[in-house]
Short mmCIF file of C-alpha atoms in Angstrom, two decimals:
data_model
loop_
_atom_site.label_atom_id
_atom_site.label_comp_id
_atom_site.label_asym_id
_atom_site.label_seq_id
_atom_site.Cartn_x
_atom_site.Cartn_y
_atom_site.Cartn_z
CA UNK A 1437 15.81 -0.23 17.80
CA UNK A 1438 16.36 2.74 16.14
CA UNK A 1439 13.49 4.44 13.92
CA UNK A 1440 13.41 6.88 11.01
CA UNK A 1441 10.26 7.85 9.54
CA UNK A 1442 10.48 9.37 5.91
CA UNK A 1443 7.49 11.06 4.68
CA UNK A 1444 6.59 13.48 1.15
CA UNK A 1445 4.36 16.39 0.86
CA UNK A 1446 3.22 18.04 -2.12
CA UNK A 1447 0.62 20.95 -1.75
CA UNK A 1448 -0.76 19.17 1.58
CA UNK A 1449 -1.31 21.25 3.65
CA UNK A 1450 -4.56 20.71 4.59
CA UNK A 1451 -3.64 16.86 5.74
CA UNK A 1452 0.24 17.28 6.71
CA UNK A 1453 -0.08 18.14 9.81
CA UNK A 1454 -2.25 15.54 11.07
CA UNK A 1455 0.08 12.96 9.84
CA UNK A 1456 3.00 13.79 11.76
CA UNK A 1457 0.98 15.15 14.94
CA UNK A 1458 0.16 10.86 14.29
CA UNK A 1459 3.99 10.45 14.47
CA UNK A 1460 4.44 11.83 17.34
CA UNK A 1461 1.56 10.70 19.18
CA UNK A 1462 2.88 7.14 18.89
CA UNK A 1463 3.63 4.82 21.50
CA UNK A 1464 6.97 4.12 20.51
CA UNK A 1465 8.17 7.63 19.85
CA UNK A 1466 10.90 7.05 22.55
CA UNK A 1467 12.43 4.76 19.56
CA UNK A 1468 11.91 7.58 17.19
CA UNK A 1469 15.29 8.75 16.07
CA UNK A 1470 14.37 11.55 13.37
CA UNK A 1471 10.68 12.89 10.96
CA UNK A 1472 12.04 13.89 7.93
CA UNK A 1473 9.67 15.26 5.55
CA UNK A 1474 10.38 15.99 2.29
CA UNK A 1475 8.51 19.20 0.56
CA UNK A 1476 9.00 18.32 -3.20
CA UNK A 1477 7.99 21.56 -4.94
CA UNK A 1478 5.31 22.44 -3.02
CA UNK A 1479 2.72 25.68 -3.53
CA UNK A 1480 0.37 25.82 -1.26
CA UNK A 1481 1.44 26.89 2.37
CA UNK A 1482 2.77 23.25 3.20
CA UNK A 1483 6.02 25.12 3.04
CA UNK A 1484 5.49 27.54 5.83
CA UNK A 1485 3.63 25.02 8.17
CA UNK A 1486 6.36 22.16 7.95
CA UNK A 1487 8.71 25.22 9.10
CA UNK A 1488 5.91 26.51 12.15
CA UNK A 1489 6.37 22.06 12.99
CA UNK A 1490 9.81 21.93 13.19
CA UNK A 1491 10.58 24.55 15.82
CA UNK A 1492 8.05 22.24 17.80
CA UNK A 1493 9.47 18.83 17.33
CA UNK A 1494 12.89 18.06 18.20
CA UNK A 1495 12.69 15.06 16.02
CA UNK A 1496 10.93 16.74 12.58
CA UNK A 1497 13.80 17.92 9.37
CA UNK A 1498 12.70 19.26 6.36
CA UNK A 1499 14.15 19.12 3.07
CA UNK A 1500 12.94 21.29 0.07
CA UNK A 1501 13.07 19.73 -3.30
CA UNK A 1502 11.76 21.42 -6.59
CA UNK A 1503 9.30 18.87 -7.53
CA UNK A 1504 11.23 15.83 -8.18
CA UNK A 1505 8.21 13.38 -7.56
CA UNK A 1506 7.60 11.05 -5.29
CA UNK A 1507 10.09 7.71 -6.28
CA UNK A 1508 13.00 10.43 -6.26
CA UNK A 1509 11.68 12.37 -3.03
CA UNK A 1510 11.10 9.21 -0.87
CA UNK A 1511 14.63 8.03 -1.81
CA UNK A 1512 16.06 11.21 -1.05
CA UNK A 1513 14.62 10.89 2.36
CA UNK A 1514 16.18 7.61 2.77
CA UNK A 1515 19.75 8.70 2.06
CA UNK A 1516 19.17 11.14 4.72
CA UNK A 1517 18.14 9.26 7.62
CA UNK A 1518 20.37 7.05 9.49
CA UNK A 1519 17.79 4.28 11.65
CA UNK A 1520 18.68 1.01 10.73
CA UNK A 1521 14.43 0.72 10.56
CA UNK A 1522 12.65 3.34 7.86
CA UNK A 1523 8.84 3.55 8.38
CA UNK A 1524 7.13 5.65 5.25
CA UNK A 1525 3.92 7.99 5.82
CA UNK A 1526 2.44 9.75 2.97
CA UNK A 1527 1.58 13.63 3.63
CA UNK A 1528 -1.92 12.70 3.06
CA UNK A 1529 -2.13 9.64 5.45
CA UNK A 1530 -2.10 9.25 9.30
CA UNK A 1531 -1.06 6.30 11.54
CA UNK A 1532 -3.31 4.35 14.90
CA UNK A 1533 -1.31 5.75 17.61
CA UNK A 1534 0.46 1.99 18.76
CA UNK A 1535 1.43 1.13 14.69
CA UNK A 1536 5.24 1.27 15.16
CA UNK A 1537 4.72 -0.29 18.24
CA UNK A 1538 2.86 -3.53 16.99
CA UNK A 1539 5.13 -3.91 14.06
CA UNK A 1540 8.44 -2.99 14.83
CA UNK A 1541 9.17 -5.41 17.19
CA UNK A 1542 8.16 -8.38 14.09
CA UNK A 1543 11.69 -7.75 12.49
CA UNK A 1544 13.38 -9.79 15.59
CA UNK A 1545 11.28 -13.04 14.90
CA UNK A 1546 13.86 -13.30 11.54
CA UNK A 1547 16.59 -11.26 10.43
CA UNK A 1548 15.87 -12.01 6.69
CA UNK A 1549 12.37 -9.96 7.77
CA UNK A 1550 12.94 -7.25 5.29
CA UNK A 1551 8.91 -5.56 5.54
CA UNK A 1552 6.56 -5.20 7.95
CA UNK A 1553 3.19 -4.22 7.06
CA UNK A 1554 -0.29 -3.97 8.14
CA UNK A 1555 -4.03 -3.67 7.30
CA UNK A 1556 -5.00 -0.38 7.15
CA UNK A 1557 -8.50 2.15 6.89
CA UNK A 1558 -9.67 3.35 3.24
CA UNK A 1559 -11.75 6.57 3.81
CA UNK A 1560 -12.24 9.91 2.13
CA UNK A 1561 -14.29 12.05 4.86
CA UNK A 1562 -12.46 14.00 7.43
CA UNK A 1563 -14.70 12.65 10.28
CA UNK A 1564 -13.98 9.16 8.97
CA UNK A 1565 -17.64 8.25 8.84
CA UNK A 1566 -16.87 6.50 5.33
CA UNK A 1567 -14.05 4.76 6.84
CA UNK A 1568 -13.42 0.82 5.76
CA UNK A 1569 -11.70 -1.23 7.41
CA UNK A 1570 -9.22 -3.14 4.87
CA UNK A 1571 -7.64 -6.71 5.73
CA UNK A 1572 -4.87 -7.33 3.23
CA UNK A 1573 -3.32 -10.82 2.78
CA UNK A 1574 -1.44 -12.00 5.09
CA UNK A 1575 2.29 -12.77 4.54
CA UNK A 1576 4.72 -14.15 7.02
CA UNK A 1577 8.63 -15.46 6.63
CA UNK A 1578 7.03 -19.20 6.47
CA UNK A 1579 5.24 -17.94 3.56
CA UNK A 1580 7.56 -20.62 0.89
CA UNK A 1581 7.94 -18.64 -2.04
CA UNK A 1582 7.85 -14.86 -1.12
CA UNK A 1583 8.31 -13.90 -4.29
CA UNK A 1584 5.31 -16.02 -6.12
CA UNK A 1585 2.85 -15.55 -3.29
CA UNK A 1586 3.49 -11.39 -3.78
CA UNK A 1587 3.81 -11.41 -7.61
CA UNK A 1588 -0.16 -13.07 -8.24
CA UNK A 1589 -1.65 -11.79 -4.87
CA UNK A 1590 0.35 -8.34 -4.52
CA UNK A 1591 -1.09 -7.62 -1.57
CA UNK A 1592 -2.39 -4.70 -1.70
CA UNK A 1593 0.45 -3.59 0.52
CA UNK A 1594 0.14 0.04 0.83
CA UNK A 1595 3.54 2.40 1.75
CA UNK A 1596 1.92 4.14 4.71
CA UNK A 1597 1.24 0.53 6.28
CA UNK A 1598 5.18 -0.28 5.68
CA UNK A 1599 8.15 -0.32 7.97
CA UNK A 1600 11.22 -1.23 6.11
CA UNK A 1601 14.97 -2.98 7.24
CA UNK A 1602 17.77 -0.55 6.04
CA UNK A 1603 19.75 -3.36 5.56
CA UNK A 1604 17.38 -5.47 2.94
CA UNK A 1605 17.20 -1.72 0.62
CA UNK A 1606 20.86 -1.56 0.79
CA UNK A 1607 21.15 -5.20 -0.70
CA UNK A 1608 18.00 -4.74 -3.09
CA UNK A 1609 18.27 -1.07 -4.02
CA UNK A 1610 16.07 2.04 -3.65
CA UNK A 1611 12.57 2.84 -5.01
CA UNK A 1612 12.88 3.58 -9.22
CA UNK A 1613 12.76 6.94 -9.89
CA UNK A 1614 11.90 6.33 -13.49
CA UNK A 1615 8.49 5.01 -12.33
CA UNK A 1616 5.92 7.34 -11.44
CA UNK A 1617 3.03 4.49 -11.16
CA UNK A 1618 3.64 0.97 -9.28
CA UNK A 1619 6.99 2.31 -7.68
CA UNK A 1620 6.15 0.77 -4.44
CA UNK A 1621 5.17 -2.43 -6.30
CA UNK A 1622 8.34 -2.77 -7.94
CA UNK A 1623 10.53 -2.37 -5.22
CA UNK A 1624 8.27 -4.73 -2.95
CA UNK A 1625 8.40 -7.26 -5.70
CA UNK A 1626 12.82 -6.62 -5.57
CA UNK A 1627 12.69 -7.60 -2.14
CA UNK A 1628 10.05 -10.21 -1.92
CA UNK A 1629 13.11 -11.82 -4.57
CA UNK A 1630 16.11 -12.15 -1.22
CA UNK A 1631 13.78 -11.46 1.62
CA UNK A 1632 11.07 -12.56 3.87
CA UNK A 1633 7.73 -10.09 4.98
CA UNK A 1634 5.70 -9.72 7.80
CA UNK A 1635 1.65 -8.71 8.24
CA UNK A 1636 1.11 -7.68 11.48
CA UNK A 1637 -2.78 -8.10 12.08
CA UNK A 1638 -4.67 -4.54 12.76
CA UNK A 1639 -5.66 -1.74 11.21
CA UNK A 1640 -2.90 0.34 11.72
CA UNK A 1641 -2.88 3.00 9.31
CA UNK A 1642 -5.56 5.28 7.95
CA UNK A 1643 -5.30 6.01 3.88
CA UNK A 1644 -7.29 9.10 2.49
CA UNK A 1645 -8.67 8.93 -0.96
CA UNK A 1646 -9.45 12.60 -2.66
CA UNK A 1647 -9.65 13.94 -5.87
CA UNK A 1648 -5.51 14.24 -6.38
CA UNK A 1649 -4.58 10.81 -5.53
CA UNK A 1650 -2.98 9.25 -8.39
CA UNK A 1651 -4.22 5.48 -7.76
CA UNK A 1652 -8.14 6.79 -7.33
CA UNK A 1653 -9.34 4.70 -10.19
CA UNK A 1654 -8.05 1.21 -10.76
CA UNK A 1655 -8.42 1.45 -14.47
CA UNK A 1656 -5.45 3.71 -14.95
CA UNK A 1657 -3.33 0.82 -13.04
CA UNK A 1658 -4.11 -1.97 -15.90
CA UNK A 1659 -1.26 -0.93 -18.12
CA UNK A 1660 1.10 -0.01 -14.86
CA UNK A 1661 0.33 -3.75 -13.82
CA UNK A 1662 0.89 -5.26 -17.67
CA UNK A 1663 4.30 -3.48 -17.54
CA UNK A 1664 5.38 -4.57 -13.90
CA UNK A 1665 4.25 -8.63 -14.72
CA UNK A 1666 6.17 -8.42 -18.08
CA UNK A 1667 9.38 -6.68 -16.08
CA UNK A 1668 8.89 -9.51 -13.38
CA UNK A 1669 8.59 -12.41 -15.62
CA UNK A 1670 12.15 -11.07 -17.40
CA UNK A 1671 14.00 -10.80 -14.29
CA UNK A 1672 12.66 -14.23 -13.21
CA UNK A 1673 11.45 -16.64 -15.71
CA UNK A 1674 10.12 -19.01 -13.10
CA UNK A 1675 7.33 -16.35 -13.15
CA UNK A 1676 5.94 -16.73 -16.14
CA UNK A 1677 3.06 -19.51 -15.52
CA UNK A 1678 1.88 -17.06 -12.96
CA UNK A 1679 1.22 -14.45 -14.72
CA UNK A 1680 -2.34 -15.00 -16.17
CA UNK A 1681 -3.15 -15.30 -12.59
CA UNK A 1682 -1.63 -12.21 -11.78
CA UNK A 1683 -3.17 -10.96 -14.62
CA UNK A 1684 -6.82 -12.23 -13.46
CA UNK A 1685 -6.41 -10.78 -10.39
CA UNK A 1686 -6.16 -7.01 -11.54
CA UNK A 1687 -8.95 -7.11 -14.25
CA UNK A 1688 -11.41 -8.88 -11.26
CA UNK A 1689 -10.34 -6.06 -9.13
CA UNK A 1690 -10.40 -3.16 -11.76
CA UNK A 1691 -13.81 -4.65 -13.10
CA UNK A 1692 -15.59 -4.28 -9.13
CA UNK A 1693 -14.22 -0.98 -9.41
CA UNK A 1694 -15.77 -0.12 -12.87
CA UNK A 1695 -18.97 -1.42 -11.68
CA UNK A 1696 -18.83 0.40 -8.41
CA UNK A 1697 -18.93 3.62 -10.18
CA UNK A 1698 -21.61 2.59 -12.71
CA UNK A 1699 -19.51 1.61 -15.54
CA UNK A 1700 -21.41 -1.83 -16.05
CA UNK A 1701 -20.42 -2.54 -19.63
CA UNK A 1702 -16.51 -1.89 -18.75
CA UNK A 1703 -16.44 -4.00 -15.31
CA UNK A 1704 -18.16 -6.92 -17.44
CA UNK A 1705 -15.81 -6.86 -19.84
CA UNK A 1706 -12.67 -6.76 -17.25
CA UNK A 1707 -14.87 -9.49 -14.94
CA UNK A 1708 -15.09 -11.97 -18.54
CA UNK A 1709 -11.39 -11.11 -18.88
CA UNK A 1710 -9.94 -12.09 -15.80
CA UNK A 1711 -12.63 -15.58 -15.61
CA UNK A 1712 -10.56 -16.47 -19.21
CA UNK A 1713 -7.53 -15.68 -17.45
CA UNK A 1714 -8.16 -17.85 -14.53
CA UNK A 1715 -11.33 -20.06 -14.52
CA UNK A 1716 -10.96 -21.53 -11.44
CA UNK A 1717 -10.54 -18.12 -9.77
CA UNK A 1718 -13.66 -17.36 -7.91
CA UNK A 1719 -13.56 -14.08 -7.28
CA UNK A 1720 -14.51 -12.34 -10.64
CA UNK A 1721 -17.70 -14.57 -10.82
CA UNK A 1722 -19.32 -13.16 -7.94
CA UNK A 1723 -18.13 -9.68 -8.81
CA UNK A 1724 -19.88 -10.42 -12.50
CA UNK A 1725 -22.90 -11.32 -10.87
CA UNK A 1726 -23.00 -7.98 -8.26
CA UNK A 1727 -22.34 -5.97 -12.12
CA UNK A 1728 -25.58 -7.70 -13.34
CA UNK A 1729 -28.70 -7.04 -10.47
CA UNK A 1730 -29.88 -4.12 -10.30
CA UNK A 1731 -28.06 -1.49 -8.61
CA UNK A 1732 -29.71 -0.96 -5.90
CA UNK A 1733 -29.47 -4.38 -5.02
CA UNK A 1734 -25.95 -5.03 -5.88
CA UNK A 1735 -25.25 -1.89 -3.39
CA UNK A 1736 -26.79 -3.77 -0.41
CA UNK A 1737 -25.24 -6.90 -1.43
CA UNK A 1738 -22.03 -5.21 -1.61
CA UNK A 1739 -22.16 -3.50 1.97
CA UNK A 1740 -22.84 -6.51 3.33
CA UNK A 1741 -20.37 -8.77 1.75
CA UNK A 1742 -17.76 -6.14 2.96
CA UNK A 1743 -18.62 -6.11 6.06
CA UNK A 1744 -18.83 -10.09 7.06
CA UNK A 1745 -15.88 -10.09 4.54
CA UNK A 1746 -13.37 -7.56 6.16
CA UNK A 1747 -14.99 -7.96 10.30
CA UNK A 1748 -14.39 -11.51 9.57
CA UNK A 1749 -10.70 -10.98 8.14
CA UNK A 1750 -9.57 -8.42 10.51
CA UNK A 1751 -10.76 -10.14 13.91
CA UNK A 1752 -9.16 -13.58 12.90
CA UNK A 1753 -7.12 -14.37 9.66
CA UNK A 1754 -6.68 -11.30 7.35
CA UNK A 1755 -5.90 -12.67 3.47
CA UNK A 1756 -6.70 -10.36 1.22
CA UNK A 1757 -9.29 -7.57 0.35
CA UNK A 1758 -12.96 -7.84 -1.45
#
């Protein structure tokens, strides 16, 4: 088994570190071939500290890019590794010590296992006292039509949770550069087309939300998703009765999000959306009633739906997040 992790960094130097110090802290770093860590264009000192890391791990490269973004960067670090396994870390993200060990050993149950992925930790606060645990749905290579199952549910499979097979991106084809938004979603949805995924159960990576992350607010992802179920429904016209559900599925999630930040009007207007879209779709009913009490209410409510929800989901069958 041999393992290349690929990570980016752009002006991170305040969370860099900490995600390859998780690197090589894992259990499995004996099947660690080579870090590399792409620097695309950045100002801060992430520069300089990537350099101080290198002369300290044997394993950590660094290549400097002028600011190519991220599609371009991560594929860049691709064509420079050699494992015939490719694990992706974001700068800003950090990994449970035993993640490569828990998944990597999931690609011998099937060779046409072409992702491995896990739940992972949603937090903003450096002590993690915000941290949420979140249980994804759960794919597996008896799952009977990859494709279907990950164009309406789409996870959400994030990159940092994501071990990849060399072999499936050489048939299927690297990450597109020309997307800036839903890159990771398009090439997921590429090789959910030829090949089979894996959830391993477990928290297993930790994902930082702060003020820079592109994907903060789910309302800016509405048009990114429109694009990537019209692009999906072209290359596979099988797709196309699925795509109100798809459809439903984004405005239930982007209307929870609306009301969690006290945009009531908006998230009932997304909820009534997605209910047209898919009636029998329960979800965006109980989200429309959470918009509707009173907030203080609806914030208790919400806690503890999350937490039966995602304790529940975690400790026995993960499906997908509230």
């Amino acid at each position: 088994m041999h393992i290349s992790v690929i990570m980016t960094c752009h002006n991170e130097e305040r969370f860099v570190e900490q995600a390859i110090r998780s690197v090589v802290a894992q259990t499995a770093r004996g099947d660690i071939d080579e870090i590399l860590v792409v620097d695309d264009g950045s100002t801060d000192g992430s520069a300089a500290l990537l350099k101080k890391l290198a002369t300290e791990i044997p394993e950590l490269r660094i290549v400097t890019l002028s600011g190519v973004g991220l599609p371009a960067a991560r594929n860049r670090a691709i064509r420079e590794t050699r494992g015939d396994l490719i694990a992706i870390l974001d700068g800003d993200d950090f990994w449970a010590p035993d993640k490569l060990a828990r998944q990597c050993p999931a690609f011998d149950l099937d060779e046409r296992i072409g992702l491995v992925y896990s739940d992972y930790v949603d937090f903003t606060r450096a002590d993690l006292s915000d941290a949420q645990p979140i249980a994804v749905r759960r794919f597996s290579e008896t799952t009977p039509d990859m494709l279907a199952e990950y164009f309406v549910h789409d996870g959400p499979i994030v990159p940092s949770a994501v071990v990849l097979r060399r072999a499936a991106l050489d048939e299927v084809g690297l990450f597109d550069e020309d997307i800036r938004l839903g890159e990771d979603t398009e090439m997921f949805l590429r090789l959910a087309e030829r090949w089979k995924f894996r959830h391993v159960p477990g928290a297993l990576c930790f994902k930082r939300r702060h003020s820079s992350n592109l994907t903060r607010r789910l309302d800016t992802l509405l048009p990114v998703a429109a694009r990537m179920t019209e692009r999906f429904v072209a290359r596979n016209p099988r797709l196309a009765p699925l795509a109100d559900r798809r459809m439903a599925r984004r405005y239930a999630r982007t209307g929870n999000d609306c009301a969690q930040h006290g945009e009531k009007r908006k998230a009932i207007t997304l909820l009534i959306k997605a209910i047209r879209l898919d009636p029998l779709f329960w979800r965006p009913y109980v989200y429309l009633v959470l918009a509707l009490v009173p907030r203080r209410l609806s914030g208790f409510l919400r806690l503890a739906a999350k937490a039966v929800f995602h304790f529940r989901r975690i400790s026995s069958k993960p499906e997908s997040a509230l």
